[in-house]
Short mmCIF file of C-alpha atoms in Angstrom, two decimals:
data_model
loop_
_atom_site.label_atom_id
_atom_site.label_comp_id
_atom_site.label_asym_id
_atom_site.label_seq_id
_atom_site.Cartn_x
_atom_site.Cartn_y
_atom_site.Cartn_z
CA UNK H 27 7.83 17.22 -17.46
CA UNK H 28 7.69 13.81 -15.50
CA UNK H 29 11.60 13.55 -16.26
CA UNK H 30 12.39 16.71 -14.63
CA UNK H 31 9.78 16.09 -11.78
CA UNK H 32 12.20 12.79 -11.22
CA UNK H 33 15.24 14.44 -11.82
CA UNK H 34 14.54 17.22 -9.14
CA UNK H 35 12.88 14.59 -6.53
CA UNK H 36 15.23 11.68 -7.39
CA UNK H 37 15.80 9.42 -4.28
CA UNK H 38 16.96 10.32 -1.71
CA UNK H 39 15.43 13.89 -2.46
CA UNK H 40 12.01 12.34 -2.59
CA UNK H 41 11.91 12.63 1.56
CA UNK H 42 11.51 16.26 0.76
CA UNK H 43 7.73 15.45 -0.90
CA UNK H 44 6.95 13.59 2.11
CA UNK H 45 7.72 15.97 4.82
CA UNK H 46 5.62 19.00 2.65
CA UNK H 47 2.31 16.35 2.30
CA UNK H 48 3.46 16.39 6.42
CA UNK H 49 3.43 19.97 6.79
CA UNK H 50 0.47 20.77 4.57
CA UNK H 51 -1.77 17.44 6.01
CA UNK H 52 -0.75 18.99 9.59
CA UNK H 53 -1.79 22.18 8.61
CA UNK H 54 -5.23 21.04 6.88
CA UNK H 55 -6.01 18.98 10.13
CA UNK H 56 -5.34 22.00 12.34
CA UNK H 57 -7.83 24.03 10.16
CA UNK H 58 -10.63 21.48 11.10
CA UNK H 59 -9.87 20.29 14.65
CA UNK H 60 -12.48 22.44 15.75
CA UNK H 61 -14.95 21.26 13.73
CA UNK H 62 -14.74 17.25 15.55
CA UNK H 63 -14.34 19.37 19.33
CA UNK H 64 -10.44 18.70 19.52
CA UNK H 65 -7.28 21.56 19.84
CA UNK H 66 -4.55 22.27 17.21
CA UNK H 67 -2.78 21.57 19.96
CA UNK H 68 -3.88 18.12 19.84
CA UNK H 69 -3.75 17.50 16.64
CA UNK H 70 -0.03 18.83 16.64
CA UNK H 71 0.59 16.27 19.59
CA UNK H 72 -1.05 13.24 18.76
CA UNK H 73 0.88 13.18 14.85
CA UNK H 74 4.29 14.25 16.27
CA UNK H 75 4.13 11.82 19.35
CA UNK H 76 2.93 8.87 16.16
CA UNK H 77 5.72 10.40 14.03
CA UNK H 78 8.32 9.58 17.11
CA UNK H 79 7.02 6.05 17.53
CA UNK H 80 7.16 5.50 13.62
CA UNK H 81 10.58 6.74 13.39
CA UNK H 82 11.93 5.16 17.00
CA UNK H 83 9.94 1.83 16.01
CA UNK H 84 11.06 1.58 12.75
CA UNK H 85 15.11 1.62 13.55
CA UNK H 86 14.58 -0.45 16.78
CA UNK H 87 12.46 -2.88 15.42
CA UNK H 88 14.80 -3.13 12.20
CA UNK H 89 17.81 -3.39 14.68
CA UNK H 90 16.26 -6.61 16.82
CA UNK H 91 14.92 -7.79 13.57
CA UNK H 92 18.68 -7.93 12.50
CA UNK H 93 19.99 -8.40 15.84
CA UNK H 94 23.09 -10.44 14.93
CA UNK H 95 24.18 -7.62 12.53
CA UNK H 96 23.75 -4.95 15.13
CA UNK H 97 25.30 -6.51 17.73
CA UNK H 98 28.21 -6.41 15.71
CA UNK H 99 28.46 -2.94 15.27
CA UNK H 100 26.20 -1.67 17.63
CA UNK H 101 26.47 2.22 16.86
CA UNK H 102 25.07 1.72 13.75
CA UNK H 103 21.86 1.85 15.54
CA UNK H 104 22.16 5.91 15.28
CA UNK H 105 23.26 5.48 11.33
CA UNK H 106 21.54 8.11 9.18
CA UNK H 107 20.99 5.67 6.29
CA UNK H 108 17.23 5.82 5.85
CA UNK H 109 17.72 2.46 4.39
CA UNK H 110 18.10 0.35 8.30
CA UNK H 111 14.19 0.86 8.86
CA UNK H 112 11.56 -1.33 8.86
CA UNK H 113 8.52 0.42 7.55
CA UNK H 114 5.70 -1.78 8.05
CA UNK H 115 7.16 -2.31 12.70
CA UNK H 116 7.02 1.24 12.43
CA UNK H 117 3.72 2.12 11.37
CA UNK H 118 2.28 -0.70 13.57
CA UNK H 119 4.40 1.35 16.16
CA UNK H 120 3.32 4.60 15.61
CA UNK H 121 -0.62 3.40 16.01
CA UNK H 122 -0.21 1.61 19.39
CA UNK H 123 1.74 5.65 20.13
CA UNK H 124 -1.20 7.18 18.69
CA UNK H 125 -3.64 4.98 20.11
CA UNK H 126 -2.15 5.18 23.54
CA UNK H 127 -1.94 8.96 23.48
CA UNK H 128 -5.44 9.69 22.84
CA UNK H 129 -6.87 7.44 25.59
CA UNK H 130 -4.36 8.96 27.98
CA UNK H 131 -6.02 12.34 26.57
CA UNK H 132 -9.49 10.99 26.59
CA UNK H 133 -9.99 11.91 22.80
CA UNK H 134 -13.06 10.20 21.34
CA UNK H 135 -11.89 7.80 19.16
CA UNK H 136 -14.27 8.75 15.58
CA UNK H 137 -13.69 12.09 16.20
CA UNK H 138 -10.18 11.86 16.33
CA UNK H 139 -9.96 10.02 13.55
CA UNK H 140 -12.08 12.34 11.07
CA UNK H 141 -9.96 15.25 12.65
CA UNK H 142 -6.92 13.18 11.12
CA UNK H 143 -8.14 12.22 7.77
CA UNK H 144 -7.24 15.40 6.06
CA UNK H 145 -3.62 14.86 7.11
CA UNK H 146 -4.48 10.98 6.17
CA UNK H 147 -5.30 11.58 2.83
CA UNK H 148 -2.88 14.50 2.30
CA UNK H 149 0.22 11.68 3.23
CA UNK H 150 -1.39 9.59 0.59
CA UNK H 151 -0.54 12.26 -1.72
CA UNK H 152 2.49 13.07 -0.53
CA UNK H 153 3.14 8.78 -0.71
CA UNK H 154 2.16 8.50 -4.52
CA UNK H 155 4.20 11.86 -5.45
CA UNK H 156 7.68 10.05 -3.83
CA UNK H 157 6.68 6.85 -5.68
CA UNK H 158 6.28 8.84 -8.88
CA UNK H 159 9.79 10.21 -8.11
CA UNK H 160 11.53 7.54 -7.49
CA UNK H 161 9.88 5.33 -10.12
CA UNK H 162 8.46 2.64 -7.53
CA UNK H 163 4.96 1.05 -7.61
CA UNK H 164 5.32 1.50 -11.52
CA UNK H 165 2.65 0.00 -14.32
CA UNK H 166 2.60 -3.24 -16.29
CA UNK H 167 3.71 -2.53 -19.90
CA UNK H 168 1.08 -0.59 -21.96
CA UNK H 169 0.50 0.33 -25.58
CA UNK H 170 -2.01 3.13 -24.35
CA UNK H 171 -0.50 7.08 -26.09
CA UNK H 172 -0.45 8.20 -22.12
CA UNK H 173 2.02 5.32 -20.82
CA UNK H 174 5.21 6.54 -19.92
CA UNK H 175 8.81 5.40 -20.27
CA UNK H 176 10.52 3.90 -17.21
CA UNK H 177 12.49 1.04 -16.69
CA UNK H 178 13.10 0.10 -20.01
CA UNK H 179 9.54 0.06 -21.03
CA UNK H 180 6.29 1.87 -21.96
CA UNK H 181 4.41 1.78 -19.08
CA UNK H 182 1.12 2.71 -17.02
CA UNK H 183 1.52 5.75 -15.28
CA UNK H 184 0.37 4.14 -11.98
CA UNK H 185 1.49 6.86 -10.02
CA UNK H 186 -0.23 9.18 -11.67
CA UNK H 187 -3.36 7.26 -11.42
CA UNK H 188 -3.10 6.77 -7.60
CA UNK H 189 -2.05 10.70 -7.53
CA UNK H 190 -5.17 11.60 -9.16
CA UNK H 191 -7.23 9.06 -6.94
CA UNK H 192 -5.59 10.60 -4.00
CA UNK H 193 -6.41 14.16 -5.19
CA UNK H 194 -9.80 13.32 -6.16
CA UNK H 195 -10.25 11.79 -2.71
CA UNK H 196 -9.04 14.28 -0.68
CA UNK H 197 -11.37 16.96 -2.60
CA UNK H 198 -14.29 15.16 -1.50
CA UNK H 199 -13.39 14.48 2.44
CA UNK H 200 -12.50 18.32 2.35
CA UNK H 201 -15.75 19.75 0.37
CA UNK H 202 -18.02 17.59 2.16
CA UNK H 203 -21.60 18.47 4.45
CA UNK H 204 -19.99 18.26 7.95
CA UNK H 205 -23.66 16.72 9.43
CA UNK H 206 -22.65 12.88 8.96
CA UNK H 207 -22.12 10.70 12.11
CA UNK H 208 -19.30 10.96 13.52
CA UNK H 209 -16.25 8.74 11.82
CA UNK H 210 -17.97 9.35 8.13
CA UNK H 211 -15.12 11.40 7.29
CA UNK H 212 -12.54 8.46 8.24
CA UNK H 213 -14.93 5.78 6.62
CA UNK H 214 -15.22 7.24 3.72
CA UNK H 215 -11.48 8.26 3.20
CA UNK H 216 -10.52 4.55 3.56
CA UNK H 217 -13.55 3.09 1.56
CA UNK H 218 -12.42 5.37 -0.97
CA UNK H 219 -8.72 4.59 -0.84
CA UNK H 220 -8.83 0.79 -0.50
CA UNK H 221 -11.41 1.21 -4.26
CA UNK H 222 -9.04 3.07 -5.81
CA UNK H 223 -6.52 0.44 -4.71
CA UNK H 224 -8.67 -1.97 -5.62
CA UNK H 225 -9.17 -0.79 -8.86
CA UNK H 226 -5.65 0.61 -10.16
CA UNK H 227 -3.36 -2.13 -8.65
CA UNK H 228 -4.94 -4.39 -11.49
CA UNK H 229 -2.32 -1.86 -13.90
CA UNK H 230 0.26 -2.19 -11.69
CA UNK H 231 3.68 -4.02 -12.76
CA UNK H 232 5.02 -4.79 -9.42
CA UNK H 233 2.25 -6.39 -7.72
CA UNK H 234 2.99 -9.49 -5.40
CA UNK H 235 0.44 -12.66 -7.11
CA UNK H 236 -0.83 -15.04 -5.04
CA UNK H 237 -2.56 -18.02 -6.17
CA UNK H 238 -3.71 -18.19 -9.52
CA UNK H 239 -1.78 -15.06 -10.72
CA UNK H 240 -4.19 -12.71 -7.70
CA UNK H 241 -3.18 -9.63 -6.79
CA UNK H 242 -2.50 -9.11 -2.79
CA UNK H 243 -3.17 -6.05 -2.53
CA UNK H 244 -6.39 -6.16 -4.87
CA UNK H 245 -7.58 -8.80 -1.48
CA UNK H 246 -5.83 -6.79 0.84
CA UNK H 247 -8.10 -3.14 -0.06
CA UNK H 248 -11.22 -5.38 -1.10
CA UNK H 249 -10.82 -6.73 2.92
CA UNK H 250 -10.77 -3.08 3.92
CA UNK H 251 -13.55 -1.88 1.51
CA UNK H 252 -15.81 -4.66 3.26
CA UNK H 253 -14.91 -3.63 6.85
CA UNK H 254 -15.69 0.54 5.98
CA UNK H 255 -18.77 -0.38 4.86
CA UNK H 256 -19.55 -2.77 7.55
CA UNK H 257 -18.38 -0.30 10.56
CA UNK H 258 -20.54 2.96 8.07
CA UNK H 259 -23.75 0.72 8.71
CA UNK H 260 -22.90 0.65 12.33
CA UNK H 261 -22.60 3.72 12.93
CA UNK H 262 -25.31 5.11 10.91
CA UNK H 263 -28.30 6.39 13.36
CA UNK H 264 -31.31 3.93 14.43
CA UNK H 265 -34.30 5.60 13.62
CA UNK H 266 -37.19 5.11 15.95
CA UNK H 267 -40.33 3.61 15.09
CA UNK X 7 -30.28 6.41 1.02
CA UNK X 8 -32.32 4.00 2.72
CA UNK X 9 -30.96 1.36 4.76
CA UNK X 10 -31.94 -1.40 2.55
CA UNK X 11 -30.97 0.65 -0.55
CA UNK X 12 -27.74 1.31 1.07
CA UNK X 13 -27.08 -2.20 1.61
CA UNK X 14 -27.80 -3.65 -2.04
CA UNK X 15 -24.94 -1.00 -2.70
CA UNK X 16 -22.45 -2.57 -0.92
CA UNK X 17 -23.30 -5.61 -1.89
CA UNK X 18 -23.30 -4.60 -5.45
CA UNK X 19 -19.84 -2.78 -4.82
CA UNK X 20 -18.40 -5.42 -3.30
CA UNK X 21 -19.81 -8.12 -5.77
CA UNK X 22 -17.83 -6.10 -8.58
CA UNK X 23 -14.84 -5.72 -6.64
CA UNK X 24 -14.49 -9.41 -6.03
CA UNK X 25 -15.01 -9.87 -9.90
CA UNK X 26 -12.48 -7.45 -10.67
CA UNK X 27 -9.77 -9.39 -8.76
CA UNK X 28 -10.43 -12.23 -10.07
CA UNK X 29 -10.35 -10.62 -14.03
CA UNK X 30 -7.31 -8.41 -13.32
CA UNK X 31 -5.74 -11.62 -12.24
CA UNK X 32 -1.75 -11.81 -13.44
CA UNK X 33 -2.35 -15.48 -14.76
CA UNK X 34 0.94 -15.43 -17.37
CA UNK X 35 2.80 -14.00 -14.90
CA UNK X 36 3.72 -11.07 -16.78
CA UNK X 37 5.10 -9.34 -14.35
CA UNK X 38 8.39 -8.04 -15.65
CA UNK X 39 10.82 -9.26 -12.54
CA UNK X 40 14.17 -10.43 -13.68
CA UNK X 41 13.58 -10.64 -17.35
CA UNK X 42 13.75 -7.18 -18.72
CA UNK X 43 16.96 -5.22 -17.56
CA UNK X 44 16.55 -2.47 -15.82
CA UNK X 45 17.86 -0.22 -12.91
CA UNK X 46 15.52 -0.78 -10.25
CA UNK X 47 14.77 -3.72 -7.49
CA UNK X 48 13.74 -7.14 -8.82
CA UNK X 49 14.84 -6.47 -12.41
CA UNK X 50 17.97 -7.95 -13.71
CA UNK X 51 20.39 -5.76 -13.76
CA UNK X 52 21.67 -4.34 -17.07
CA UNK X 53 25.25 -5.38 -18.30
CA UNK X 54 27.81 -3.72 -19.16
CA UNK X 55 31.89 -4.20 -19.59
CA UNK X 56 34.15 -1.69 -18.41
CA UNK X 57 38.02 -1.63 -18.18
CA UNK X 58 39.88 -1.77 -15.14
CA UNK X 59 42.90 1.05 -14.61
CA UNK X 60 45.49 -1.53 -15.59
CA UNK X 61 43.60 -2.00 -18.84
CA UNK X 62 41.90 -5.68 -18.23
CA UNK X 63 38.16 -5.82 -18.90
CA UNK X 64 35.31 -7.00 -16.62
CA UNK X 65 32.09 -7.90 -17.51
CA UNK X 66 29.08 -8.14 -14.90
CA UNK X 67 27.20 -11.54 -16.67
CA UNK X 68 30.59 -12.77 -16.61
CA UNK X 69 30.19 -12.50 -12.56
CA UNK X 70 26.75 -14.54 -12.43
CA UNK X 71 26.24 -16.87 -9.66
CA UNK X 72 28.31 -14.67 -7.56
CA UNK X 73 26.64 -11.98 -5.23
CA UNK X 74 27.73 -8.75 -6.63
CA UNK X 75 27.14 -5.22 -5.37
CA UNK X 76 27.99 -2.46 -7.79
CA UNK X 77 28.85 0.89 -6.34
CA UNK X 78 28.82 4.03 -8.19
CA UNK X 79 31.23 6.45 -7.15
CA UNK X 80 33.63 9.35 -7.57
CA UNK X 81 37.01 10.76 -5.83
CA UNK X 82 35.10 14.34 -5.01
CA UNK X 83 31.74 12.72 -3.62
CA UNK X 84 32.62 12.96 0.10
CA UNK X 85 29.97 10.18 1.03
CA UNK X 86 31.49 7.99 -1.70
CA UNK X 87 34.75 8.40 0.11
CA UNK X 88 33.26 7.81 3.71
CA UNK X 89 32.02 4.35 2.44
CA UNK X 90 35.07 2.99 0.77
CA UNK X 91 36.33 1.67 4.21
CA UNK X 92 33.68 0.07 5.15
CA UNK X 93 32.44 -1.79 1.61
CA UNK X 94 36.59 -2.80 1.62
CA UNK X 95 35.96 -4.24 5.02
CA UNK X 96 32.69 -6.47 3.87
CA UNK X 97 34.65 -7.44 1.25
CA UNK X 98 37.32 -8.92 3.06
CA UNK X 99 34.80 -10.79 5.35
CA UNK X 100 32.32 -12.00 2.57
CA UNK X 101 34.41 -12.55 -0.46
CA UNK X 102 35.02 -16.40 -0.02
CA UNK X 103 31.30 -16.52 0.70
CA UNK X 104 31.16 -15.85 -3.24
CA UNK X 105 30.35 -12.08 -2.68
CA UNK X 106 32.22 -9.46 -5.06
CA UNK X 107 32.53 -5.71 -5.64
CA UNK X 108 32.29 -3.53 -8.39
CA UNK X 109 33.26 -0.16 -7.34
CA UNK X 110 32.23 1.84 -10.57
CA UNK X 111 34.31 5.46 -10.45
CA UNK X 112 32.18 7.54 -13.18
CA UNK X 113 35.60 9.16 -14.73
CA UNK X 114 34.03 10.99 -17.38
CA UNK X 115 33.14 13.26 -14.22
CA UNK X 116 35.78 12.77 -12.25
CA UNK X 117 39.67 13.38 -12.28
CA UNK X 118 40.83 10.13 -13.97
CA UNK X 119 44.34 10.95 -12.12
CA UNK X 120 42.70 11.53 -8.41
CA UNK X 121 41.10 7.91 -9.06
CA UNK X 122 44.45 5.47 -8.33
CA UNK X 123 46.04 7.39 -5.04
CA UNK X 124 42.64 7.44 -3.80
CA UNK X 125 42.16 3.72 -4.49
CA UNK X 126 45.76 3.26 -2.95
CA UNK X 127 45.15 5.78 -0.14
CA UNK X 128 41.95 3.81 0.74
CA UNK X 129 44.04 0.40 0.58
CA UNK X 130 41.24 -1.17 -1.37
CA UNK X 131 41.54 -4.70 -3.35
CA UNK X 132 38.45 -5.06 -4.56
CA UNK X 133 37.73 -4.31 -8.88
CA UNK X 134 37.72 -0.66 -9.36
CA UNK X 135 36.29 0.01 -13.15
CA UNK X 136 36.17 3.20 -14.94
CA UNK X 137 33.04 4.36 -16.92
CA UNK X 138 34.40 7.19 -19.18
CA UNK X 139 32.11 7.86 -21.29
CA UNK X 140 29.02 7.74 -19.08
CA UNK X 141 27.68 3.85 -20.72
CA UNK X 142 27.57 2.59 -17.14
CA UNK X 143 25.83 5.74 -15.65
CA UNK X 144 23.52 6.02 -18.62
CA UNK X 145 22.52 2.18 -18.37
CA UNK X 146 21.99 2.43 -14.50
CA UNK X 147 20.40 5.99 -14.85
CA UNK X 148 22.14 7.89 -12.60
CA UNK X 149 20.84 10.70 -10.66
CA UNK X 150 22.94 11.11 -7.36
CA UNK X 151 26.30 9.47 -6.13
CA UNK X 152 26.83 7.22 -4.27
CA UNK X 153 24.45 4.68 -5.70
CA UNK X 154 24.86 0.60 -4.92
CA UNK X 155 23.04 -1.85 -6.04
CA UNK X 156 23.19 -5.01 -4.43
CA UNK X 157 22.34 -7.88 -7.11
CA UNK X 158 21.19 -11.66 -6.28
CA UNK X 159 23.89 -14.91 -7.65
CA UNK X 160 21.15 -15.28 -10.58
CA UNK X 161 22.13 -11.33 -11.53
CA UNK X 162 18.61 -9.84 -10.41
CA UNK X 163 18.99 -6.87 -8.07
CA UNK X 164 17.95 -7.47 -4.51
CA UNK X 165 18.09 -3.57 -3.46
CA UNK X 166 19.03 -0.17 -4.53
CA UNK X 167 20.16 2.03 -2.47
CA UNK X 168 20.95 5.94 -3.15
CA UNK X 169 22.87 8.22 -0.97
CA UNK X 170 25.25 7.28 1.58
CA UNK X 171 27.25 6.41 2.97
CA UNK X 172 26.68 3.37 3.89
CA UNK X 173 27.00 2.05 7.46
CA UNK X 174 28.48 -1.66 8.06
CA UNK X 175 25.13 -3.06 9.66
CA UNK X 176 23.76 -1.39 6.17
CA UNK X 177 26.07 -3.02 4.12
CA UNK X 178 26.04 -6.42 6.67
CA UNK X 179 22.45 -6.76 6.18
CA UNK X 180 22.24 -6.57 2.41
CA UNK X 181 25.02 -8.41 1.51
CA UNK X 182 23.58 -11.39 3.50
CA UNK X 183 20.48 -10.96 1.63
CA UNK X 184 21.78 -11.63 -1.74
CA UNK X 185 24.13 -14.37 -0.40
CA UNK X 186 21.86 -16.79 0.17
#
């Protein structure tokens, strides 16, 4: 089943599970704009006018980044390989975009953000489906009866478990009472996330060690797990005395 | 919850977390990175020997300490085809710099006789090889053509990349990678 999942979605086919978790996050967003006071229209804007900045960001960044390389063949700045991006530019791009658009449109920034997690955690999806594809962020070696072959060894289905996480995750933003403060919904999706990160990375096989054999990313979501829960308290309501 | 309550959770949370990172901790380093073979970034890249069309063989550990990039290719993938020119051209800029190609047709789905006046056509000098009986793309696990793997002087591979083709500021920027 997994084989012919990977087979079907096999780089570079795996785009094609990103741009449905797109289409269906999009659509999931629209259905709740209302809810947080904000416009399908805005909703539509704000991600596509991000999605520009990620994809203009990511080549342009990638090109001066690599500027020696470019400048000797400097059409290759409108190649179609996928492969002359830089990911991490381009997502710091497309949140200045985002972040720029909404104040220009006066959005409210909690708001805005709840309004986006379903489309938030929907990409997560969408991110751990292309990484099951394509066999990337695989598990350490494993003996357990679910592991499952890939790359020459019996492995932790860590995509499977970040799948489920993501699933699980975006069940709960979705089914949720909508009388929380405002930003629970976005607090909550990335206390959430960064745990399961937390948690799962620890059967991971690719993760980057630090000193004494730590895992990065473990830090990295336990960082982001302290600041949801910090920024929850705040904006939890003082009740009088 | 309570405020204090809600508090002693987070602390509790985030008390575990912090003990978790610290058990889950990769002391021995058993990561698998460059040790098992495999087709996929930061393994090392699985060997094989193949014959050339005049008959000589090559074998890719016999190319370590060079920077190799393996390309995986056929006469009737037109992206293949678009690419040849410009992996020829890196070749001829890069190759005293230690950098070599292995331009892998897979024959046992090809034409073997559209392979030569294609490589002739092309003009290209680097080492074609011919997998005919699908050890090469069965080792590398092939799933769409072109693929190229670009693999480090100590034979781990740097990058994989699938599709193409391949632009020169593509190529440019990977091959320097592995070169140094």
């Amino acid at each position: 089943m997994i084989e012919i999942f990977r087979s079907i979605f096999a780089p570079p086919r795996d785009i094609i599970l990103l741009l449905a978790a797109l289409w269906m996050g999009l659509a999931l967003a629209e259905k709740r704009a209302g809810r947080y006071g904000l416009s399908r229209d805005a909703i539509n804007n704000i991600v596509y006018y991000a999605l520009f900045g990620y994809i203009l960001g990511g080549r342009l960044l990638y090109a001066l980044a690599n500027y020696s390389v470019f400048s000797q063949s400097p059409l290759s700045i409108f190649s179609l390989n996928l492969d002359l991006f830089d990911p991490a530019a381009a997502f710091i791009v497309a949140v200045i975009v985002g972040v720029v658009y909404g104040s220009r449109q006066k959005f409210t920034l909690w708001p805005t953000l709840d309004a986006l997690t379903p489309f938030f955690a929907m990409m997560a999806i969408g991110l751990h489906l292309s990484h099951l594809a394509a066999g990337t962020a695989f598990g350490s070696p494993t003996a357990f009866p679910w592991g499952i072959d890939l790359w020459n060894a019996t492995r932790h289905p860590t995509q499977i478990y970040e799948l489920v996480a993501a699933v699980l995750i975006l069940g709960l933003i979705w089914f949720r009472r909508s009388d929380s403060p405002a930003g629970s919904d976005f607090l909550l999706f990335s206390g959430l996330t960064a745990g399961a990160r937390l948690f799962l990375e620890a059967f991971r096989g690719d993760s980057t060690l630090i000193f004494g054999g730590v895992r990065l990313a473990q830090l990295m979501a336990w960082a982001v797990l302290a600041v949801a829960f910090f920024v929850t308290e705040m904006i939890q309501p003082q009740k009088s005395n | 919850m309570q405020q204090p309550q809600r508090r002693m959770v987070y602390f509790l949370v985030l008390a575990l977390g912090l003990a978790w990172v610290l058990v889950s901790a990769d002391r021995s380093g058993a990561s698998t990175f460059g040790q098992i073979p495999a087709p996929q970034q930061d393994f090392l890249a699985p060997d094989f020997e193949l014959k050339t069309p005049a008959g000589e063989m090559i074998r890719l550990s016999a190319l370590r300490g060079q920077a190799v990039l393996i390309n995986l290719w056929a006469t009737w993938c037109p992206p293949c085809r678009a690419e040849m020119q410009s992996i020829e051209k890196m070749y001829q800029e890069y190759k005293d710099e230690g950098f070599t190609v292995l331009a892998v047709n897979m024959t046992y789905q090809d034409d073997p006789l559209a392979v030569m006046p294609f490589v002739h056509e092309q003009g290209l000098s680097f080492p074609i090889l011919l997998d005919e009986t699908a050890e090469m793309a069965n080792a590398y696990q092939l799933r769409s053509l072109p693929s190229s793997y670009f693999i480090r002087r100590d034979g781990v591979i740097n990058e994989v990349v699938i599709g193409g083709p391949m632009s020169e500021a593509l190529l440019r920027t990977r091959i320097e990678d592995i070169l140094k």
